[in-house]
Amino acid sequence: MLDKAVSILDVYRPDGGSFRLTELAARAGLPKTTAFRLIGDLVRLGLLERDGERYRLGGTLFELGSLVPRRHDLRESALPFLQDLFESTRQTVHFGIRDDRDVVYLERIHGHDAVPLPSRIGGRLPLTCTAIGKALLAFSGPELADAILAGPLPRLTAYSIADPLRLRTALEQTQVSGLAYEEQEAALGISCIAAPVFAGAGEPVAALSVAVPREHFRPAHLAPAVRTAALGLSRTLRQG
Amino acid sequence: MLDKAVSILDVYRPDGGSFRLTELAARAGLPKTTAFRLIGDLVRLGLLERDGERYRLGGTLFELGSLVPRRHDLRESALPFLQDLFESTRQTVHFGIRDDRDVVYLERIHGHDAVPLPSRIGGRLPLTCTAIGKALLAFSGPELADAILAGPLPRLTAYSIADPLRLRTALEQTQVSGLAYEEQEAALGISCIAAPVFAGAGEPVAALSVAVPREHFRPAHLAPAVRTAALGLSRTLRQG
DNA sequence: AAAGTTCGTTCCGTGCACCGGAACACCTCG
DNA sequence: CGAGGTGTTCCGGTGCACGGAACGAACTTT
């Protein structure tokens, strides 16, 4: 039964939105009556809510989701540094962690006139298509990179790296410089620079980045700010 | 069964954390075996995760919670204005909505050396004890204020307003000035100024605030910035 | 206007998944 | 060592989750 309830909730991933009963049932692969029954329970429990004739995710999910430790704890420590980075660059700042082969975004800060990006708090993008992902990947154990490089690489744009050799080279450059770059690999017209965040010896626990319209991309200006934020945060995390 | 699963998840509200099986079962009021079974399912589905011998809320909740429309949509619109407000004040900025008799915080922005506050993204505090809450309450229909004033008022500190007359006066002052204040009513040593955010005619859809250590509270300096942010955001929301 | 289609909701028989006590193995502490 | 606590497994009983059928309402098509 739990599986069925979650299959209903999963209809809303990754795009959110709202659905009517029949569509929700179809997308969840459940008989209409079963879906109707479960939806009623989910609404009662606050995990879904009614919006006219439609259903959308409910406030209780938001409240529970906000308590998830890996989001809450890391975000609290990172926020001042992300704010610094946003202020010194005025560009969209991201903060994310690795989950399997994806980046999961824990925070995203932008101002007015922010460029449209596919990233979203709570959303996922492939490690290999994003600067944050590459920063995480470059400093993770070699087994992960090997495993990812052994299969086909996911693509979000025509510029996404599809050649394993090219990706390996990029990762090695990141290992040397401590910075990872993204060139229209996740979103057309967008460049990005990222640095890993460490909590101690070993793999990075997170990474942060700045995303910029390509024609305004100035690594020389951005790199020090990105490094400073990542180092500052790493130091804070090490001190517990 | 869903009820039981949610009773397990609700153990984590409002404080988060992690628990062992037996404690989780006791707090959820379930027999140990039932809890064990459900926890196994919740872990499999990503709603809980194991942390050694302990269980904590899982990443799937964070991902689903991030898609909740009333959080995601409002926060996206509000963020640039909240950033402006943070930059012009350098103090902790809050953004919240009303749910029944509580404020639910949708965003909280702070820098280094932020003052400790009881607020938290996804957390709740009584309307009557917070500036945001009073801003929301003052511009909601009179039935709500009447209903709240008819019962005992919740208190978070010794300074929280317990006298219905005093609260009614404060609400009327907010209706006149468009600003609501908080004087150690939610947290000792903390003052706060808030303004409502409207999306059209009618009740406010949200409110935003700045929280300051009491000895640094300068309403004359803060009020214009708070007003500007709230007005700017209201305008944006009205334009869709 | 009538017929057909789709929707959300209710009804209800039944099969099996949920339930949870008992048992077990392991660990910790006095 | 024994007592108490923990997490895990086992398994029989039964309550209820399940979902097809039916229904009424709304919408669309002829």
Coordinates of C-alpha atoms (C1' of nucleotides) in Angstrom, one line a residue:
Chain A
M1 CA 0.0 0.0 0.0
L2 CA 2.8 2.4 0.8
D3 CA 4.3 1.6 -2.6
K4 CA 1.1 2.7 -4.2
A5 CA 0.9 5.8 -2.2
V6 CA 4.5 6.7 -3.1
S7 CA 3.8 5.9 -6.8
I8 CA 1.2 8.6 -6.6
L9 CA 3.6 11.1 -5.0
D10 CA 6.2 10.2 -7.6
V11 CA 3.9 11.4 -10.4
Y12 CA 4.9 14.8 -9.3
R13 CA 8.6 14.2 -9.8
P14 CA 10.5 15.9 -11.3
D15 CA 8.1 18.6 -12.5
G16 CA 5.6 19.3 -9.8
G17 CA 2.3 20.7 -11.0
S18 CA -1.2 19.5 -10.3
F19 CA -3.3 16.7 -11.8
R20 CA -6.9 15.5 -11.8
L21 CA -7.9 12.1 -10.5
T22 CA -7.9 10.2 -13.7
E23 CA -4.6 11.5 -14.9
L24 CA -3.0 10.9 -11.6
A25 CA -4.3 7.3 -11.6
A26 CA -3.0 6.7 -15.1
R27 CA 0.4 8.2 -14.5
A28 CA 0.8 6.2 -11.3
G29 CA -0.4 3.0 -13.1
L30 CA -3.2 2.4 -10.6
P31 CA -6.9 1.5 -11.1
K32 CA -9.0 4.7 -10.7
T33 CA -10.7 3.5 -7.6
T34 CA -7.5 2.6 -5.9
A35 CA -6.1 6.0 -6.8
F36 CA -9.2 7.7 -5.6
R37 CA -9.0 6.0 -2.2
L38 CA -5.3 6.6 -1.7
I39 CA -5.5 10.2 -2.8
G40 CA -8.2 10.8 -0.3
D41 CA -5.9 9.4 2.4
L42 CA -3.0 11.4 1.2
V43 CA -5.1 14.6 1.3
R44 CA -6.3 13.8 4.8
L45 CA -2.7 13.3 5.9
G46 CA -1.5 16.5 4.3
L47 CA 0.8 14.9 1.8
L48 CA -1.5 16.0 -1.1
E49 CA -3.9 18.9 -1.2
R50 CA -6.9 19.7 -3.3
D51 CA -6.7 22.7 -5.6
G52 CA -10.2 22.8 -7.1
E53 CA -10.6 19.6 -9.0
R54 CA -6.9 19.0 -9.1
Y55 CA -4.5 17.6 -6.6
R56 CA -1.0 18.9 -5.9
L57 CA 1.7 18.1 -3.3
G58 CA 0.7 19.2 0.2
G59 CA 2.2 21.3 2.9
T60 CA 3.1 18.5 5.2
L61 CA 5.6 17.3 2.6
F62 CA 7.2 20.6 2.6
E63 CA 7.5 20.7 6.3
L64 CA 8.9 17.1 6.5
G65 CA 11.1 17.7 3.6
S66 CA 12.6 20.8 5.3
L67 CA 13.7 18.6 8.1
V68 CA 15.7 16.2 6.1
P69 CA 19.1 16.4 7.8
R70 CA 21.3 16.4 4.8
R71 CA 19.4 19.4 3.5
H72 CA 18.9 21.3 6.7
D73 CA 22.3 20.9 8.3
L74 CA 24.4 21.5 5.3
R75 CA 22.3 24.5 4.1
E76 CA 22.5 26.2 7.5
S77 CA 26.3 26.0 7.5
A78 CA 26.6 27.0 3.8
L79 CA 24.2 29.8 3.6
P80 CA 26.5 32.7 4.8
F81 CA 29.1 31.7 2.3
L82 CA 26.7 31.3 -0.5
Q83 CA 25.3 34.7 0.3
D84 CA 28.9 36.1 0.2
L85 CA 29.4 34.5 -3.2
F86 CA 26.1 35.8 -4.5
E87 CA 27.0 39.3 -3.4
S88 CA 30.4 39.3 -4.9
T89 CA 29.2 38.0 -8.2
R90 CA 25.5 39.0 -8.5
Q91 CA 25.0 35.7 -10.4
T92 CA 23.0 32.6 -9.6
V93 CA 24.7 30.6 -6.9
H94 CA 24.1 26.8 -6.5
F95 CA 24.9 24.5 -3.7
G96 CA 24.5 20.7 -4.2
I97 CA 25.5 17.3 -3.1
R98 CA 26.0 14.0 -4.8
D99 CA 23.4 11.3 -4.8
D100 CA 24.5 8.3 -6.8
R101 CA 25.1 9.8 -10.3
D102 CA 23.2 13.0 -9.8
V103 CA 23.7 16.4 -8.3
V104 CA 20.8 17.2 -5.9
Y105 CA 20.5 20.9 -5.4
L106 CA 20.2 22.0 -1.8
E107 CA 20.2 25.7 -2.4
R108 CA 19.9 28.1 -5.2
I109 CA 20.3 31.9 -4.8
H110 CA 19.5 34.4 -7.5
G111 CA 18.4 38.0 -7.8
H112 CA 16.2 39.9 -10.3
D113 CA 16.6 39.0 -13.9
A114 CA 18.2 35.7 -13.2
V115 CA 18.9 33.6 -16.2
P116 CA 16.6 30.6 -16.7
L117 CA 18.3 27.4 -15.6
P118 CA 17.2 23.8 -15.4
S119 CA 18.3 23.6 -11.7
R120 CA 15.9 23.7 -8.8
I121 CA 16.2 23.2 -5.1
G122 CA 15.4 19.6 -4.6
G123 CA 16.0 18.8 -8.2
R124 CA 18.6 16.6 -9.8
L125 CA 20.9 16.8 -12.8
P126 CA 23.6 14.4 -14.0
L127 CA 27.0 14.9 -12.4
T128 CA 28.7 14.8 -15.7
C129 CA 26.7 17.7 -17.2
T130 CA 27.2 20.2 -14.5
A131 CA 30.2 22.0 -12.9
I132 CA 29.0 21.1 -9.5
G133 CA 28.8 17.5 -10.6
K134 CA 32.2 17.5 -12.1
A135 CA 33.7 19.1 -8.9
L136 CA 32.1 16.3 -6.9
L137 CA 33.2 13.6 -9.3
A138 CA 36.8 14.8 -9.6
F139 CA 37.4 14.4 -5.9
S140 CA 35.4 11.3 -5.3
G141 CA 37.0 7.9 -5.4
P142 CA 38.1 6.7 -8.8
E143 CA 35.7 3.8 -8.8
L144 CA 32.8 6.2 -9.3
A145 CA 34.4 8.0 -12.2
D146 CA 35.4 4.7 -13.7
A147 CA 31.9 3.3 -13.4
I148 CA 30.3 6.4 -15.0
L149 CA 32.9 6.6 -17.7
A150 CA 32.3 2.9 -18.6
G151 CA 28.7 3.6 -19.7
P152 CA 27.1 6.1 -22.0
L153 CA 27.2 9.6 -20.7
P154 CA 23.9 11.4 -20.3
R155 CA 23.3 14.6 -22.3
L156 CA 21.3 17.6 -21.6
T157 CA 22.4 19.7 -24.5
A158 CA 24.4 19.2 -27.7
Y159 CA 27.4 20.5 -25.7
S160 CA 27.2 18.0 -22.9
I161 CA 30.3 15.8 -22.8
A162 CA 29.7 12.5 -24.5
D163 CA 33.3 11.4 -25.0
P164 CA 34.6 9.6 -21.9
L165 CA 38.2 10.7 -22.7
R166 CA 37.1 14.3 -22.8
L167 CA 35.4 14.0 -19.4
R168 CA 38.3 12.2 -17.9
T169 CA 40.6 15.0 -19.0
A170 CA 38.2 17.6 -17.6
L171 CA 38.1 15.7 -14.3
E172 CA 41.9 15.6 -14.1
Q173 CA 42.1 19.3 -14.8
T174 CA 39.7 19.9 -11.9
Q175 CA 41.8 17.7 -9.6
V176 CA 44.8 19.9 -10.4
S177 CA 43.1 23.3 -10.2
G178 CA 40.4 22.6 -7.7
L179 CA 37.8 24.1 -10.0
A180 CA 35.3 22.6 -12.4
Y181 CA 33.7 24.3 -15.4
E182 CA 30.6 23.9 -17.4
E183 CA 30.1 25.2 -20.9
Q184 CA 26.5 25.0 -22.1
E185 CA 26.5 21.4 -21.0
A186 CA 23.4 21.7 -18.9
A187 CA 21.8 24.8 -20.3
L188 CA 22.4 26.7 -23.6
G189 CA 24.1 30.0 -23.2
I190 CA 25.2 29.3 -19.6
S191 CA 28.7 28.9 -18.3
C192 CA 29.5 27.8 -14.8
I193 CA 32.4 27.5 -12.4
A194 CA 32.3 25.3 -9.3
A195 CA 34.5 24.1 -6.4
P196 CA 34.1 21.2 -4.0
V197 CA 33.4 21.5 -0.3
F198 CA 35.1 19.1 2.1
A199 CA 34.2 18.3 5.7
G200 CA 37.4 16.5 6.4
A201 CA 39.8 14.2 4.7
G202 CA 38.1 12.2 1.9
E203 CA 35.5 13.0 -0.6
P204 CA 33.7 16.3 -0.9
V205 CA 30.4 16.5 0.9
A206 CA 29.0 19.1 -1.4
A207 CA 30.0 21.7 -4.0
L208 CA 29.1 25.2 -4.9
S209 CA 29.0 27.1 -8.1
V210 CA 28.2 30.3 -9.9
A211 CA 26.3 30.2 -13.2
V212 CA 26.7 33.1 -15.7
P213 CA 25.5 33.9 -19.1
R214 CA 28.2 32.8 -21.4
E215 CA 29.1 36.1 -22.8
H216 CA 29.7 37.4 -19.3
F217 CA 31.7 34.5 -18.1
R218 CA 34.9 35.8 -16.5
P219 CA 36.7 32.9 -14.8
A220 CA 39.5 35.2 -13.6
H221 CA 37.1 37.2 -11.6
L222 CA 34.8 34.4 -10.5
A223 CA 37.4 31.8 -9.5
P224 CA 38.7 33.6 -6.4
A225 CA 35.2 34.2 -5.0
V226 CA 34.2 30.6 -5.7
R227 CA 37.4 29.3 -4.1
T228 CA 37.0 31.6 -1.1
A229 CA 33.4 30.5 -0.5
A230 CA 34.3 26.8 -0.8
L231 CA 37.3 27.0 1.4
G232 CA 35.5 29.1 4.0
L233 CA 32.7 26.6 4.1
S234 CA 35.0 23.6 4.2
R235 CA 36.8 25.1 7.2
T236 CA 33.6 25.7 9.0
L237 CA 32.4 22.1 8.3
R238 CA 35.8 20.7 9.6
Q239 CA 35.4 22.6 12.8
G240 CA 32.0 21.0 13.3
Chain B
M1 CA -1.4 1.6 7.0
L2 CA -0.7 5.0 5.5
D3 CA -1.7 6.6 8.8
K4 CA 0.8 4.5 10.6
A5 CA 3.6 5.3 8.2
V6 CA 2.8 9.0 8.5
S7 CA 2.7 8.7 12.3
I8 CA 6.3 7.5 12.0
L9 CA 7.3 10.4 9.8
D10 CA 5.5 12.8 12.2
V11 CA 7.9 11.7 15.0
Y12 CA 10.4 13.9 13.2
R13 CA 8.3 17.0 13.5
P14 CA 9.1 19.7 14.5
D15 CA 12.6 18.9 15.5
G16 CA 14.1 16.5 13.0
G17 CA 17.0 14.4 14.3
S18 CA 17.4 10.7 14.2
F19 CA 16.0 7.8 16.2
R20 CA 16.6 4.1 16.8
L21 CA 13.9 1.6 16.1
T22 CA 12.5 1.3 19.6
E23 CA 12.3 5.0 20.3
L24 CA 10.7 5.6 16.9
A25 CA 8.1 2.9 17.6
A26 CA 7.4 4.3 21.1
R27 CA 7.1 7.9 19.8
A28 CA 4.8 6.8 17.0
G29 CA 2.7 4.7 19.4
L30 CA 3.2 1.5 17.3
P31 CA 4.1 -2.0 18.3
K32 CA 7.8 -2.6 17.6
T33 CA 7.3 -5.2 14.9
T34 CA 4.9 -3.0 13.1
A35 CA 7.3 -0.1 13.2
F36 CA 10.1 -2.2 12.1
R37 CA 8.2 -3.4 9.1
L38 CA 7.0 0.1 8.1
I39 CA 10.4 1.6 8.7
G40 CA 11.9 -1.0 6.3
D41 CA 9.3 0.1 3.7
L42 CA 9.9 3.8 4.3
V43 CA 13.7 3.3 3.9
R44 CA 13.2 1.3 0.7
L45 CA 11.0 4.1 -0.7
G46 CA 13.5 6.8 0.3
L47 CA 11.2 8.5 2.8
L48 CA 13.6 7.5 5.6
E49 CA 17.2 6.6 5.5
R50 CA 19.5 4.6 7.8
D51 CA 22.3 6.4 9.6
G52 CA 24.1 3.6 11.3
E53 CA 21.7 2.2 13.8
R54 CA 19.5 5.2 13.5
Y55 CA 16.9 6.4 11.1
R56 CA 16.4 9.9 9.8
L57 CA 14.2 11.5 7.2
G58 CA 15.3 10.6 3.7
G59 CA 16.2 12.4 0.5
T60 CA 13.1 11.6 -1.4
L61 CA 11.1 13.7 1.1
F62 CA 13.4 16.6 0.5
E63 CA 12.9 16.2 -3.2
L64 CA 9.1 15.9 -3.0
G65 CA 8.9 18.7 -0.4
S66 CA 10.8 21.0 -2.7
L67 CA 8.1 20.6 -5.3
V68 CA 5.3 21.7 -3.1
P69 CA 3.8 24.5 -5.1
R70 CA 3.1 27.0 -2.4
R71 CA 6.7 26.8 -1.4
H72 CA 8.3 26.6 -4.8
D73 CA 6.3 29.1 -6.7
L74 CA 6.2 31.8 -4.0
R75 CA 9.8 31.4 -3.1
E76 CA 11.0 31.8 -6.7
S77 CA 9.1 35.1 -7.0
A78 CA 10.2 36.4 -3.6
L79 CA 13.8 35.5 -3.6
P80 CA 15.2 38.5 -5.4
F81 CA 13.3 40.9 -3.1
L82 CA 14.4 38.9 0.0
Q83 CA 18.0 39.2 -1.2
D84 CA 17.7 42.9 -1.6
L85 CA 16.3 43.2 1.9
F86 CA 19.1 41.0 3.3
E87 CA 21.7 43.1 1.6
S88 CA 20.3 46.4 2.7
T89 CA 19.9 45.3 6.3
R90 CA 22.5 42.5 6.8
Q91 CA 20.1 40.9 9.2
T92 CA 18.1 37.7 9.1
V93 CA 15.3 37.9 6.6
H94 CA 12.2 35.7 6.8
F95 CA 9.4 35.0 4.4
G96 CA 6.3 33.0 5.4
I97 CA 2.7 32.2 4.8
R98 CA -0.2 31.6 7.0
D99 CA -1.5 28.1 7.6
D100 CA -4.4 28.1 10.0
R101 CA -3.1 29.8 13.1
D102 CA 0.6 29.5 12.3
V103 CA 3.2 31.1 10.2
V104 CA 5.0 28.5 8.0
Y105 CA 8.4 29.8 7.0
L106 CA 9.2 29.4 3.3
E107 CA 12.5 31.1 3.3
R108 CA 15.1 32.3 5.8
I109 CA 18.2 34.2 4.8
H110 CA 21.1 35.0 7.1
G111 CA 24.8 35.7 7.0
H112 CA 27.7 34.9 9.2
D113 CA 27.1 35.4 12.9
A114 CA 23.3 35.3 12.6
V115 CA 21.4 35.5 15.8
P116 CA 19.9 32.2 17.0
L117 CA 16.2 32.2 16.2
P118 CA 13.4 29.6 16.7
S119 CA 12.4 30.0 13.0
R120 CA 13.3 27.5 10.4
I121 CA 12.4 26.9 6.8
G122 CA 9.4 24.5 6.9
G123 CA 8.9 25.3 10.5
R124 CA 5.8 26.9 12.2
L125 CA 5.3 29.5 14.9
P126 CA 2.1 31.0 16.2
L127 CA 0.8 34.0 14.2
T128 CA 0.3 36.0 17.3
C129 CA 3.9 35.7 18.5
T130 CA 5.7 36.9 15.4
A131 CA 5.8 40.0 13.3
I132 CA 5.1 38.1 10.1
G133 CA 2.2 36.5 11.8
K134 CA 0.8 39.8 12.9
A135 CA 1.2 41.2 9.5
L136 CA -0.7 38.3 8.0
L137 CA -3.4 38.5 10.7
A138 CA -3.9 42.2 10.5
F139 CA -4.9 42.0 6.9
S140 CA -6.8 38.8 7.0
G141 CA -10.6 38.7 7.4
P142 CA -11.8 39.8 10.8
E143 CA -13.3 36.4 11.5
L144 CA -9.8 34.9 11.9
A145 CA -8.6 37.6 14.3
D146 CA -11.9 37.3 16.2
A147 CA -11.6 33.5 16.5
I148 CA -8.0 33.7 17.7
L149 CA -8.7 36.5 20.1
A150 CA -11.6 34.5 21.5
G151 CA -9.3 31.8 22.9
P152 CA -6.1 31.8 24.9
L153 CA -3.2 33.2 23.1
P154 CA -0.1 31.0 22.8
R155 CA 3.1 32.2 24.3
L156 CA 6.7 31.5 23.3
T157 CA 8.3 33.9 25.8
A158 CA 7.3 35.9 28.8
Y159 CA 6.9 38.9 26.4
S160 CA 4.5 37.2 24.0
I161 CA 1.2 39.0 23.9
A162 CA -1.3 37.3 26.2
D163 CA -3.9 40.0 26.4
P164 CA -6.4 40.0 23.6
L165 CA -6.9 43.7 23.9
R166 CA -3.3 44.4 23.5
L167 CA -3.1 42.2 20.4
R168 CA -6.1 43.8 18.9
T169 CA -4.5 47.2 19.3
A170 CA -1.3 46.0 17.7
L171 CA -3.2 44.6 14.8
E172 CA -5.1 47.8 14.3
Q173 CA -1.8 49.7 14.3
T174 CA -0.5 47.4 11.7
Q175 CA -3.5 48.0 9.6
V176 CA -2.8 51.7 9.7
S177 CA 0.9 51.6 9.2
G178 CA 1.2 48.5 7.0
L179 CA 4.0 47.2 9.3
A180 CA 4.0 44.8 12.2
Y181 CA 6.4 44.5 15.0
E182 CA 7.7 41.9 17.3
E183 CA 9.4 42.6 20.6
Q184 CA 11.0 39.5 22.2
E185 CA 7.7 37.7 21.7
A186 CA 9.2 34.8 19.8
A187 CA 12.8 34.9 20.9
L188 CA 14.4 36.7 23.8
G189 CA 16.6 39.6 22.7
I190 CA 15.1 39.8 19.3
S191 CA 13.1 42.5 17.6
C192 CA 11.4 42.2 14.3
I193 CA 9.6 44.2 11.7
A194 CA 7.4 42.7 9.0
A195 CA 5.1 43.7 6.1
P196 CA 2.4 41.7 4.3
V197 CA 2.7 40.7 0.7
F198 CA -0.4 40.7 -1.6
A199 CA -1.1 39.0 -4.9
G200 CA -4.2 41.0 -5.6
A201 CA -7.1 42.4 -3.8
G202 CA -7.9 40.5 -0.6
E203 CA -5.8 38.8 2.0
P204 CA -2.0 38.7 2.0
V205 CA -0.5 35.6 0.5
A206 CA 2.6 36.0 2.5
A207 CA 4.7 38.3 4.6
L208 CA 8.3 39.1 5.0
S209 CA 10.4 40.4 7.9
V210 CA 13.8 41.4 9.3
A211 CA 14.9 40.1 12.7
V212 CA 17.4 42.1 14.6
P213 CA 19.1 41.9 18.0
R214 CA 17.0 44.2 20.2
E215 CA 19.8 46.7 21.0
H216 CA 20.3 47.3 17.3
F217 CA 16.7 47.6 16.3
R218 CA 16.2 50.7 14.2
P219 CA 12.7 50.8 12.8
A220 CA 13.3 54.1 11.0
H221 CA 16.1 52.5 9.0
L222 CA 14.5 49.1 8.5
A223 CA 10.9 50.1 7.7
P224 CA 11.6 51.6 4.2
A225 CA 13.6 48.5 3.1
V226 CA 10.9 46.1 4.4
R227 CA 8.2 48.1 2.8
T228 CA 10.1 48.3 -0.5
A229 CA 10.6 44.6 -0.6
A230 CA 7.0 43.8 0.3
L231 CA 5.7 46.3 -2.3
G232 CA 8.0 45.1 -5.0
L233 CA 7.1 41.6 -4.4
S234 CA 3.4 42.3 -4.3
R235 CA 3.7 44.1 -7.6
T236 CA 5.4 41.2 -9.1
L237 CA 2.8 38.7 -7.9
R238 CA 0.0 40.9 -9.2
Q239 CA 1.5 40.9 -12.6
G240 CA 1.5 37.1 -12.6
Chain C
dA1 C1' -32.2 16.8 -28.4
dA2 C1' -30.2 12.3 -27.9
dA3 C1' -26.4 9.5 -27.6
dG4 C1' -21.8 8.7 -26.4
dT5 C1' -17.9 9.6 -23.5
dT6 C1' -15.5 10.9 -19.5
dC7 C1' -15.3 12.2 -15.0
dG8 C1' -15.5 11.6 -9.9
dT9 C1' -17.8 8.9 -6.4
dT10 C1' -20.0 4.9 -4.1
dC11 C1' -20.8 0.1 -3.3
dC12 C1' -19.3 -4.4 -1.8
dG13 C1' -17.4 -9.2 -2.1
dT14 C1' -13.0 -11.3 -1.2
dG15 C1' -8.3 -12.5 -1.1
dC16 C1' -4.2 -11.5 0.9
dA17 C1' -1.2 -8.3 2.9
dC18 C1' -1.0 -6.2 7.1
dC19 C1' -0.7 -7.0 11.8
dG20 C1' 1.8 -7.9 15.9
dG21 C1' 2.8 -11.4 19.6
dA22 C1' 6.2 -14.7 20.4
dA23 C1' 10.6 -16.2 19.8
dC24 C1' 15.4 -15.5 18.9
dA25 C1' 20.2 -13.8 18.7
dC26 C1' 23.1 -10.3 20.1
dC27 C1' 24.7 -6.6 22.9
dT28 C1' 25.4 -3.9 27.2
dC29 C1' 25.7 -3.2 32.0
dG30 C1' 25.8 -4.2 37.0
Chain D
dC1 C1' 26.8 -14.4 34.8
dG2 C1' 22.0 -12.9 34.6
dA3 C1' 18.9 -9.2 33.5
dG4 C1' 17.4 -6.1 30.4
dG5 C1' 17.3 -3.9 26.1
dT6 C1' 17.9 -4.0 21.1
dG7 C1' 16.9 -5.3 16.3
dT8 C1' 15.2 -9.1 13.5
dT9 C1' 12.6 -13.2 12.1
dC10 C1' 8.6 -16.1 12.1
dC11 C1' 4.0 -17.0 11.1
dG12 C1' -1.1 -17.7 11.8
dG13 C1' -5.2 -14.9 11.8
dT14 C1' -8.2 -11.5 10.0
dG15 C1' -9.4 -6.9 8.9
dC16 C1' -9.2 -4.2 5.3
dA17 C1' -7.1 -2.9 0.9
dC18 C1' -8.4 -3.8 -3.4
dG19 C1' -10.7 -2.8 -7.7
dG20 C1' -14.5 -4.1 -10.8
dA21 C1' -19.1 -2.7 -11.4
dA22 C1' -22.5 0.7 -11.0
dC23 C1' -24.1 5.3 -10.8
dG24 C1' -24.9 10.2 -11.5
dA25 C1' -23.2 14.4 -13.4
dA26 C1' -20.9 16.9 -16.8
dC27 C1' -19.2 17.4 -21.2
dT28 C1' -18.8 16.4 -26.2
dT29 C1' -20.3 14.8 -30.5
dT30 C1' -23.8 13.7 -33.9

